[in-house]
mmCIF file of C-alpha atoms in Angstrom:
data_model
loop_
_atom_site.group_PDB
_atom_site.id
_atom_site.type_symbol
_atom_site.label_atom_id
_atom_site.label_comp_id
_atom_site.label_asym_id
_atom_site.label_seq_id
_atom_site.Cartn_x
_atom_site.Cartn_y
_atom_site.Cartn_z
ATOM 1 C CA MET A 1 81.111 133.184 88.816
ATOM 2 C CA THR A 2 79.370 129.790 88.263
ATOM 3 C CA THR A 3 79.846 126.611 90.198
ATOM 4 C CA THR A 4 79.640 123.325 88.196
ATOM 5 C CA SER A 5 79.255 120.789 90.883
ATOM 6 C CA GLU A 6 75.634 119.883 90.133
ATOM 7 C CA ARG A 7 74.803 116.458 88.950
ATOM 8 C CA PRO A 8 74.322 116.182 85.129
ATOM 9 C CA SER A 9 71.329 114.541 83.722
ATOM 10 C CA GLY A 10 71.658 110.973 82.565
ATOM 11 C CA THR A 11 72.303 107.601 84.003
ATOM 12 C CA LEU A 12 74.721 107.778 86.996
ATOM 13 C CA THR A 13 76.264 104.960 89.175
ATOM 14 C CA ARG A 14 74.294 104.371 92.319
ATOM 15 C CA GLU A 15 75.052 106.626 95.211
ATOM 16 C CA VAL A 16 78.074 105.805 97.347
ATOM 17 C CA SER A 17 77.612 104.513 100.962
ATOM 18 C CA LYS A 18 78.549 107.037 103.550
ATOM 19 C CA ARG A 19 80.658 104.274 105.138
ATOM 20 C CA VAL A 20 82.922 104.301 102.071
ATOM 21 C CA SER A 21 86.195 106.354 102.997
ATOM 22 C CA GLN A 22 88.082 105.599 99.792
ATOM 23 C CA SER A 23 87.076 104.749 96.233
ATOM 24 C CA VAL A 24 88.162 105.135 92.655
ATOM 25 C CA PHE A 25 84.838 104.196 91.359
ATOM 26 C CA ASP A 26 82.927 107.439 91.714
ATOM 27 C CA GLY A 27 82.984 108.345 88.097
ATOM 28 C CA SER A 28 84.124 111.882 88.849
ATOM 29 C CA PRO A 29 87.181 113.509 87.144
ATOM 30 C CA LEU A 30 90.603 112.909 88.525
ATOM 31 C CA ARG A 31 93.304 115.467 89.074
ATOM 32 C CA VAL A 32 96.814 113.970 89.117
ATOM 33 C CA VAL A 33 99.730 116.132 90.533
ATOM 34 C CA LEU A 34 103.386 114.965 90.029
ATOM 35 C CA LEU A 35 106.059 116.935 91.942
ATOM 36 C CA VAL A 36 109.519 116.601 90.169
ATOM 37 C CA ASP A 37 112.904 117.430 91.396
ATOM 38 C CA VAL A 38 115.212 117.607 88.387
ATOM 39 C CA PHE A 39 118.917 117.232 88.558
ATOM 40 C CA ASP A 40 120.927 120.467 88.357
ATOM 41 C CA GLY A 41 121.611 121.275 84.595
ATOM 42 C CA ALA A 42 119.214 118.557 83.358
ATOM 43 C CA GLN A 43 116.262 120.926 82.840
ATOM 44 C CA GLN A 44 116.423 120.784 78.909
ATOM 45 C CA GLN A 45 116.913 117.019 78.933
ATOM 46 C CA PHE A 46 113.816 116.733 81.182
ATOM 47 C CA LEU A 47 111.788 119.074 78.997
ATOM 48 C CA GLU A 48 112.539 117.110 75.919
ATOM 49 C CA ALA A 49 111.687 113.880 77.670
ATOM 50 C CA TYR A 50 108.354 115.434 78.812
ATOM 51 C CA GLU A 51 107.544 116.553 75.347
ATOM 52 C CA GLN A 52 107.922 113.022 74.104
ATOM 53 C CA LEU A 53 105.950 111.670 77.037
ATOM 54 C CA CYS A 54 103.204 114.261 76.596
ATOM 55 C CA ALA A 55 102.673 113.233 72.896
ATOM 56 C CA GLN A 56 102.146 109.640 73.869
ATOM 57 C CA VAL A 57 99.941 110.067 76.983
ATOM 58 C CA ALA A 58 97.645 112.277 74.910
ATOM 59 C CA GLN A 59 96.587 109.078 72.977
ATOM 60 C CA VAL A 60 95.668 107.082 76.181
ATOM 61 C CA PRO A 61 91.865 106.713 76.582
ATOM 62 C CA GLY A 62 90.495 108.777 79.462
ATOM 63 C CA HIS A 63 93.259 111.487 79.360
ATOM 64 C CA VAL A 64 91.860 115.035 79.164
ATOM 65 C CA SER A 65 94.618 117.380 79.562
ATOM 66 C CA ASP A 66 97.955 118.216 81.204
ATOM 67 C CA GLN A 67 100.163 121.111 82.255
ATOM 68 C CA LEU A 68 103.932 121.503 82.904
ATOM 69 C CA CYS A 69 104.961 124.084 85.389
ATOM 70 C CA GLN A 70 108.316 125.230 86.589
ATOM 71 C CA SER A 71 109.084 126.880 89.945
ATOM 72 C CA ILE A 72 109.536 130.614 89.997
ATOM 73 C CA GLU A 73 111.893 130.079 93.015
ATOM 74 C CA ASN A 74 113.825 126.917 92.155
ATOM 75 C CA PRO A 75 114.303 126.080 88.561
ATOM 76 C CA SER A 76 114.974 122.400 89.580
ATOM 77 C CA GLN A 77 111.534 121.912 90.813
ATOM 78 C CA TRP A 78 108.692 121.212 88.222
ATOM 79 C CA LEU A 79 105.018 120.388 88.612
ATOM 80 C CA ILE A 80 103.048 118.206 86.049
ATOM 81 C CA THR A 81 99.267 118.158 86.510
ATOM 82 C CA SER A 82 96.900 116.133 84.409
ATOM 83 C CA GLU A 83 93.238 115.583 84.378
ATOM 84 C CA TRP A 84 91.462 112.401 83.489
ATOM 85 C CA GLU A 85 87.872 111.471 82.794
ATOM 86 C CA SER A 86 87.837 109.332 85.970
ATOM 87 C CA ALA A 87 90.361 107.350 88.173
ATOM 88 C CA PRO A 88 90.045 103.936 86.560
ATOM 89 C CA PRO A 89 91.526 104.725 83.060
ATOM 90 C CA PHE A 90 94.359 106.518 84.684
ATOM 91 C CA LEU A 91 95.105 103.675 87.104
ATOM 92 C CA THR A 92 94.869 101.164 84.225
ATOM 93 C CA TRP A 93 97.539 103.192 82.363
ATOM 94 C CA VAL A 94 99.860 104.164 85.196
ATOM 95 C CA ASN A 95 100.064 100.496 86.421
ATOM 96 C CA SER A 96 100.871 99.066 83.028
ATOM 97 C CA GLU A 97 104.028 97.964 81.386
ATOM 98 C CA GLU A 98 103.387 100.549 78.733
ATOM 99 C CA HIS A 99 103.626 103.348 81.231
ATOM 100 C CA VAL A 100 106.764 101.839 82.773
ATOM 101 C CA ALA A 101 108.442 101.976 79.330
ATOM 102 C CA MET A 102 106.916 105.412 78.521
ATOM 103 C CA VAL A 103 108.577 107.189 81.575
ATOM 104 C CA GLU A 104 111.924 105.425 81.273
ATOM 105 C CA PRO A 105 113.589 108.476 79.551
ATOM 106 C CA LEU A 106 112.736 110.721 82.629
ATOM 107 C CA HIS A 107 114.657 108.661 85.047
ATOM 108 C CA SER A 108 118.143 109.679 84.118
ATOM 109 C CA CYS A 109 117.259 113.471 84.683
ATOM 110 C CA VAL A 110 115.032 113.289 87.787
ATOM 111 C CA ARG A 111 116.322 113.203 91.342
ATOM 112 C CA ASP A 112 112.949 112.566 92.991
ATOM 113 C CA THR A 113 109.185 112.476 92.112
ATOM 114 C CA ARG A 114 106.017 112.293 94.148
ATOM 115 C CA SER A 115 102.533 111.499 92.778
ATOM 116 C CA LEU A 116 99.333 112.667 94.328
ATOM 117 C CA ARG A 117 95.815 111.772 93.003
ATOM 118 C CA PHE A 118 92.544 113.654 93.708
ATOM 119 C CA HIS A 119 89.011 113.261 92.716
ATOM 120 C CA ILE A 120 87.445 116.769 91.899
ATOM 121 C CA VAL A 121 84.883 117.689 94.446
ATOM 122 C CA ARG A 122 84.139 121.275 93.455
ATOM 123 C CA GLU A 123 85.208 123.579 90.786
ATOM 124 C CA THR A 124 84.409 127.199 89.903
ATOM 125 C CA ASN A 125 84.587 128.572 86.238
ATOM 126 C CA GLY A 126 84.236 132.089 84.942
ATOM 127 C CA ALA A 127 81.064 132.969 83.041
ATOM 128 C CA SER A 128 82.551 132.329 79.671
ATOM 129 C CA ALA A 129 83.873 128.804 80.566
ATOM 130 C CA ALA A 130 80.677 127.927 82.335
ATOM 131 C CA ALA A 131 78.861 128.734 79.136
ATOM 132 C CA GLN A 132 80.797 126.095 77.348
ATOM 133 C CA THR A 133 79.764 123.478 79.894
ATOM 134 C CA PRO A 134 76.039 123.711 80.351
ATOM 135 C CA GLY A 135 74.829 121.684 83.334
ATOM 136 C CA GLY A 136 78.299 121.181 84.595
ATOM 137 C CA ARG A 137 79.720 117.572 84.952
ATOM 138 C CA ARG A 138 79.689 114.931 87.527
ATOM 139 C CA LEU A 139 82.010 115.550 90.448
ATOM 140 C CA GLN A 140 82.543 113.586 93.591
ATOM 141 C CA GLU A 141 79.248 114.098 95.411
ATOM 142 C CA ARG A 142 80.474 114.519 99.010
ATOM 143 C CA PRO A 143 83.790 114.660 100.823
ATOM 144 C CA ARG A 144 84.805 111.274 102.264
ATOM 145 C CA ILE A 145 85.287 110.940 105.908
ATOM 146 C CA GLY A 146 88.343 108.701 106.481
ATOM 147 C CA ASP A 147 90.003 107.317 109.505
ATOM 148 C CA GLY A 148 93.296 108.802 108.980
ATOM 149 C CA VAL A 149 94.844 105.480 107.736
ATOM 150 C CA ILE A 150 96.433 105.063 104.318
ATOM 151 C CA ARG A 151 96.346 101.461 103.042
ATOM 152 C CA HIS A 152 98.738 100.125 100.492
ATOM 153 C CA ALA A 153 100.126 96.745 99.414
ATOM 154 C CA LEU A 154 102.933 95.077 97.565
ATOM 155 C CA THR A 155 102.723 91.796 95.588
ATOM 156 C CA PHE A 156 105.489 89.734 93.929
ATOM 157 C CA THR A 157 105.996 86.084 92.978
ATOM 158 C CA VAL A 158 108.661 83.602 94.044
ATOM 159 C CA LYS A 159 110.182 80.680 92.155
ATOM 160 C CA PRO A 160 107.833 77.643 92.346
ATOM 161 C CA GLY A 161 109.286 75.223 94.848
ATOM 162 C CA THR A 162 110.702 77.958 97.179
ATOM 163 C CA GLU A 163 107.440 78.791 98.801
ATOM 164 C CA ASP A 164 108.196 77.192 102.213
ATOM 165 C CA LYS A 165 111.716 78.888 102.389
ATOM 166 C CA VAL A 166 110.201 82.230 101.554
ATOM 167 C CA ARG A 167 107.309 81.728 104.039
ATOM 168 C CA LYS A 168 109.705 81.105 106.904
ATOM 169 C CA ILE A 169 111.898 84.118 106.069
ATOM 170 C CA LEU A 170 108.875 86.385 105.902
ATOM 171 C CA ALA A 171 107.462 84.962 109.177
ATOM 172 C CA ASP A 172 110.620 85.320 111.309
ATOM 173 C CA TYR A 173 111.809 88.905 110.808
ATOM 174 C CA ALA A 174 112.031 91.478 113.520
ATOM 175 C CA SER A 175 109.410 94.317 113.176
ATOM 176 C CA PRO A 176 110.799 97.725 112.235
ATOM 177 C CA GLU A 177 110.454 100.783 114.455
ATOM 178 C CA ALA A 178 106.897 101.884 114.019
ATOM 179 C CA ARG A 179 107.564 105.647 114.463
ATOM 180 C CA VAL A 180 108.706 107.291 111.341
ATOM 181 C CA ASP A 181 108.532 110.877 112.322
ATOM 182 C CA ASP A 182 106.257 113.264 114.371
ATOM 183 C CA GLY A 183 103.392 112.875 111.833
ATOM 184 C CA THR A 184 103.817 109.284 110.584
ATOM 185 C CA ARG A 185 103.694 105.941 112.153
ATOM 186 C CA LEU A 186 103.379 102.261 110.919
ATOM 187 C CA LEU A 187 100.217 100.796 112.211
ATOM 188 C CA ARG A 188 99.972 97.255 110.832
ATOM 189 C CA THR A 189 101.554 94.904 108.482
ATOM 190 C CA SER A 190 99.695 91.714 107.221
ATOM 191 C CA LEU A 191 101.478 89.282 104.969
ATOM 192 C CA PHE A 192 99.767 86.466 102.951
ATOM 193 C CA MET A 193 100.839 83.750 100.522
ATOM 194 C CA GLU A 194 98.860 81.806 97.977
ATOM 195 C CA GLY A 195 100.868 79.475 95.803
ATOM 196 C CA ASN A 196 103.952 81.410 94.794
ATOM 197 C CA ARG A 197 102.304 84.853 95.135
ATOM 198 C CA VAL A 198 103.085 87.034 98.273
ATOM 199 C CA VAL A 199 100.912 89.969 99.299
ATOM 200 C CA ARG A 200 102.141 92.445 101.876
ATOM 201 C CA ALA A 201 99.385 94.860 103.190
ATOM 202 C CA ILE A 202 100.458 97.836 105.213
ATOM 203 C CA GLU A 203 98.460 100.526 107.097
ATOM 204 C CA VAL A 204 100.175 103.855 107.805
ATOM 205 C CA ARG A 205 98.988 107.012 109.644
ATOM 206 C CA GLY A 206 100.557 110.047 108.088
ATOM 207 C CA ASP A 207 102.810 110.061 105.042
ATOM 208 C CA LEU A 208 102.839 106.805 103.044
ATOM 209 C CA LEU A 209 106.008 107.653 100.981
ATOM 210 C CA ALA A 210 107.873 108.635 104.177
ATOM 211 C CA ALA A 211 106.777 105.341 105.782
ATOM 212 C CA LEU A 212 107.882 103.281 102.772
ATOM 213 C CA ARG A 213 111.280 104.938 102.698
ATOM 214 C CA HIS A 214 111.599 104.461 106.461
ATOM 215 C CA VAL A 215 110.912 100.804 106.259
ATOM 216 C CA ALA A 216 113.372 100.350 103.449
ATOM 217 C CA ARG A 217 116.148 101.783 105.592
ATOM 218 C CA GLN A 218 115.572 99.568 108.585
ATOM 219 C CA PRO A 219 118.219 96.934 108.793
ATOM 220 C CA GLU A 220 115.927 94.082 109.735
ATOM 221 C CA ILE A 221 113.761 94.779 106.741
ATOM 222 C CA ARG A 222 116.904 95.094 104.478
ATOM 223 C CA ALA A 223 118.089 91.636 105.843
ATOM 224 C CA VAL A 224 114.685 90.071 104.886
ATOM 225 C CA GLU A 225 114.772 91.531 101.400
ATOM 226 C CA GLU A 226 118.250 90.335 100.854
ATOM 227 C CA ALA A 227 117.339 86.869 102.125
ATOM 228 C CA ILE A 228 114.437 86.465 99.742
ATOM 229 C CA ASN A 229 116.361 87.995 96.798
ATOM 230 C CA PRO A 230 117.500 84.488 95.435
ATOM 231 C CA TYR A 231 113.853 83.167 95.385
ATOM 232 C CA LEU A 232 112.212 86.048 93.513
ATOM 233 C CA GLU A 233 110.923 85.466 89.868
ATOM 234 C CA GLN A 234 111.811 89.004 88.974
ATOM 235 C CA ASP A 235 115.464 89.641 89.423
ATOM 236 C CA ARG A 236 116.482 92.791 91.436
ATOM 237 C CA ASP A 237 119.687 94.332 92.935
ATOM 238 C CA LEU A 238 118.874 96.331 96.024
ATOM 239 C CA ASP A 239 122.292 98.040 95.566
ATOM 240 C CA ASP A 240 121.208 99.293 92.290
ATOM 241 C CA GLN A 241 118.785 102.192 92.733
ATOM 242 C CA GLU A 242 117.162 101.750 89.324
ATOM 243 C CA SER A 243 116.781 97.918 89.807
ATOM 244 C CA ALA A 244 115.114 98.349 93.209
ATOM 245 C CA ARG A 245 112.989 101.133 91.819
ATOM 246 C CA MET A 246 111.582 99.125 88.894
ATOM 247 C CA PHE A 247 110.925 96.065 91.184
ATOM 248 C CA PHE A 248 108.955 98.121 93.631
ATOM 249 C CA THR A 249 107.112 99.897 90.872
ATOM 250 C CA ARG A 250 105.897 96.689 89.474
ATOM 251 C CA ALA A 251 105.096 95.314 92.985
ATOM 252 C CA ALA A 252 102.909 98.170 94.036
ATOM 253 C CA LEU A 253 99.264 97.057 94.579
ATOM 254 C CA PRO A 254 97.217 100.197 95.209
ATOM 255 C CA ALA A 255 94.063 100.236 97.325
ATOM 256 C CA VAL A 256 91.152 101.102 95.088
ATOM 257 C CA HIS A 257 88.237 100.913 97.586
ATOM 258 C CA HIS A 258 87.894 100.910 101.445
ATOM 259 C CA VAL A 259 84.680 100.525 103.359
ATOM 260 C CA MET A 260 84.078 100.257 107.037
ATOM 261 C CA ALA A 261 80.884 99.155 108.921
ATOM 262 C CA ASP A 262 79.699 101.145 111.925
ATOM 263 C CA GLY A 263 81.206 99.819 115.208
ATOM 264 C CA ALA A 264 84.057 98.258 113.299
ATOM 265 C CA GLY A 265 86.405 98.561 116.197
ATOM 266 C CA ALA A 266 85.228 95.146 117.407
ATOM 267 C CA GLU A 267 87.502 92.088 117.593
ATOM 268 C CA SER A 268 87.869 90.676 114.062
ATOM 269 C CA ALA A 269 89.824 88.124 111.964
ATOM 270 C CA ARG A 270 91.868 89.287 108.875
ATOM 271 C CA ILE A 271 91.329 87.381 105.734
ATOM 272 C CA ALA A 272 92.902 87.959 102.363
ATOM 273 C CA LEU A 273 91.289 86.647 99.211
ATOM 274 C CA LEU A 274 93.197 86.500 95.860
ATOM 275 C CA TYR A 275 91.219 86.933 92.501
ATOM 276 C CA PRO A 276 93.276 86.203 89.307
ATOM 277 C CA ALA A 277 91.462 88.265 86.622
ATOM 278 C CA SER A 278 91.344 87.463 82.979
ATOM 279 C CA SER A 279 93.530 89.848 80.864
ATOM 280 C CA GLY A 280 92.342 93.408 80.985
ATOM 281 C CA GLN A 281 89.491 92.627 83.460
ATOM 282 C CA GLY A 282 91.152 93.595 86.769
ATOM 283 C CA MET A 283 89.546 96.964 87.197
ATOM 284 C CA ARG A 284 86.071 95.714 86.498
ATOM 285 C CA LEU A 285 86.516 92.637 88.844
ATOM 286 C CA ALA A 286 87.730 95.006 91.615
ATOM 287 C CA GLU A 287 84.737 97.273 91.132
ATOM 288 C CA LEU A 288 82.316 94.435 91.462
ATOM 289 C CA LEU A 289 83.917 93.150 94.586
ATOM 290 C CA SER A 290 83.884 96.664 95.971
ATOM 291 C CA GLN A 291 80.202 96.937 95.290
ATOM 292 C CA SER A 292 79.592 93.706 97.017
ATOM 293 C CA ASP A 293 81.480 94.517 100.120
ATOM 294 C CA GLN A 294 79.718 97.903 100.289
ATOM 295 C CA ALA A 295 76.534 96.155 100.396
ATOM 296 C CA LEU A 296 77.732 93.743 103.132
ATOM 297 C CA VAL A 297 78.810 96.622 105.537
ATOM 298 C CA ASP A 298 75.414 98.266 105.016
ATOM 299 C CA ASP A 299 73.796 95.170 106.144
ATOM 300 C CA PRO A 300 73.855 94.894 110.016
ATOM 301 C CA ARG A 301 73.574 91.176 109.830
ATOM 302 C CA SER A 302 76.834 90.889 107.806
ATOM 303 C CA ALA A 303 80.112 89.616 109.571
ATOM 304 C CA VAL A 304 82.203 91.937 107.309
ATOM 305 C CA LEU A 305 83.461 94.872 109.427
ATOM 306 C CA ARG A 306 85.963 96.344 106.960
ATOM 307 C CA SER A 307 87.141 95.555 103.425
ATOM 308 C CA THR A 308 89.944 96.985 101.306
ATOM 309 C CA VAL A 309 90.199 95.938 97.618
ATOM 310 C CA PHE A 310 93.658 96.258 96.044
ATOM 311 C CA GLN A 311 94.210 95.989 92.296
ATOM 312 C CA ARG A 312 97.050 96.163 89.684
ATOM 313 C CA ASP A 313 96.660 94.848 86.194
ATOM 314 C CA ASP A 314 95.068 91.435 86.558
ATOM 315 C CA VAL A 315 95.850 90.867 90.205
ATOM 316 C CA VAL A 316 93.023 91.720 92.620
ATOM 317 C CA VAL A 317 93.169 91.188 96.282
ATOM 318 C CA ARG A 318 90.308 91.595 98.839
ATOM 319 C CA LEU A 319 91.510 92.227 102.398
ATOM 320 C CA VAL A 320 88.581 91.725 104.765
ATOM 321 C CA ASP A 321 88.202 92.062 108.582
ATOM 322 C CA VAL A 322 85.284 89.775 109.781
ATOM 323 C CA SER A 323 83.688 89.093 113.161
ATOM 324 C CA GLY A 324 84.193 85.437 112.648
ATOM 325 C CA ASP A 325 86.731 83.272 110.777
ATOM 326 C CA ASP A 326 85.384 83.130 107.266
ATOM 327 C CA VAL A 327 84.015 85.173 104.405
ATOM 328 C CA ALA A 328 82.361 84.186 101.099
ATOM 329 C CA LEU A 329 84.609 84.355 97.992
ATOM 330 C CA LEU A 330 81.937 85.506 95.770
ATOM 331 C CA PRO A 331 79.231 88.244 96.055
ATOM 332 C CA ARG A 332 76.051 86.944 97.602
ATOM 333 C CA ASP A 333 74.017 88.478 94.732
ATOM 334 C CA ALA A 334 73.687 85.822 92.060
ATOM 335 C CA GLY A 335 74.124 88.120 89.174
ATOM 336 C CA ALA A 336 77.214 89.780 90.522
ATOM 337 C CA ALA A 337 78.561 86.364 91.476
ATOM 338 C CA ALA A 338 78.159 85.118 87.950
ATOM 339 C CA GLU A 339 79.947 88.121 86.534
ATOM 340 C CA VAL A 340 82.898 87.756 88.918
ATOM 341 C CA ARG A 341 83.212 84.238 87.821
ATOM 342 C CA ALA A 342 83.265 85.294 84.177
ATOM 343 C CA LEU A 343 86.038 87.699 84.841
ATOM 344 C CA LEU A 344 88.350 85.294 86.536
ATOM 345 C CA ASP A 345 91.248 83.433 84.956
ATOM 346 C CA GLY A 346 91.323 80.567 87.381
ATOM 347 C CA GLU A 347 89.898 80.142 90.858
ATOM 348 C CA ALA A 348 89.552 82.770 93.513
ATOM 349 C CA ALA A 349 91.333 81.502 96.756
ATOM 350 C CA ARG A 350 91.767 82.351 100.414
ATOM 351 C CA MET A 351 95.342 83.104 101.119
ATOM 352 C CA ALA A 352 97.352 81.740 103.916
ATOM 353 C CA MET A 353 98.437 84.307 106.571
ATOM 354 C CA VAL A 354 102.261 84.320 107.153
ATOM 355 C CA THR A 355 102.196 87.186 109.758
ATOM 356 C CA ASP A 356 99.884 89.980 111.045
ATOM 357 C CA ARG A 357 101.645 92.540 113.176
ATOM 358 C CA ARG A 358 100.306 95.655 114.821
ATOM 359 C CA SER A 359 102.343 98.479 116.287
ATOM 360 C CA GLN A 360 101.816 99.202 120.036
ATOM 361 C CA GLY A 361 98.911 101.588 120.383
ATOM 362 C CA ALA A 362 97.606 100.913 116.862
#
């Protein structure tokens, strides 16, 4: 057998810092796994919807292949796996309105889904397959050493003129129970506003999906969500499962890069910076900011202790923990700063903190 994890020849992106625990910018292939639980009797309907979706996704730039598998033990359980050239084209597609419309036919026949995304670190091929891929292809160079924390964010906008009312509602709610189950715990929730945009960043140890479902069931959180409903720019009905699902699908703001300096456990201030990207430039903007923060934490003179960059479509948020009370909006490298400015649609801004809550022992 032949392993194909060696570096291919040619130009590669610069080597990733050992302090980076999460990044979509490795340039290595991405494996996406979608676990699907289909309603009883809806298998044929699901299969027909998948065939339609499969034909459409095959035309998406960066898509390589996919497989549909059915459980040999439970015919209601299905597995869809797909491979992508790298993470950015997949994320650009999956976070787009085009994707929202494309998967709509699946909703009526699916009870539950769960999506998992993985960079390929190693792969082994038989001799005949290896002969077809001389020199192999670039894979993730090293396994990342994380801190056991999953970072995620939500963002949405409220009707102009209602910002003060929304800010008060979001600042005054009671914190939900931190313990989700034996393996999952809410660690921290940080909430910011800039203009009429709200960003809620959460940190979880364990299972993110379980934590999100746990939070949604808490009466204090349900009360807050109901209270801000009249002020949202995107209508939603929390009693309608499909309406709520569509809202939170569009509100998801995934983390695309996280880096942490040595000794980052020191006391720090948390700052959120909002970058409105020009149309179609969100991913490139997020990559530039990630590279900049990577350089900062590699510099022992820098005040940046941790940075997480979140991105969806043309919204980019940089969440930074600093040993001080300020951080530069733009990269200190003049060339990178100029490129960031060129990618912006408006001005980058420091967001106002509404609340920052840590669970006991976090």
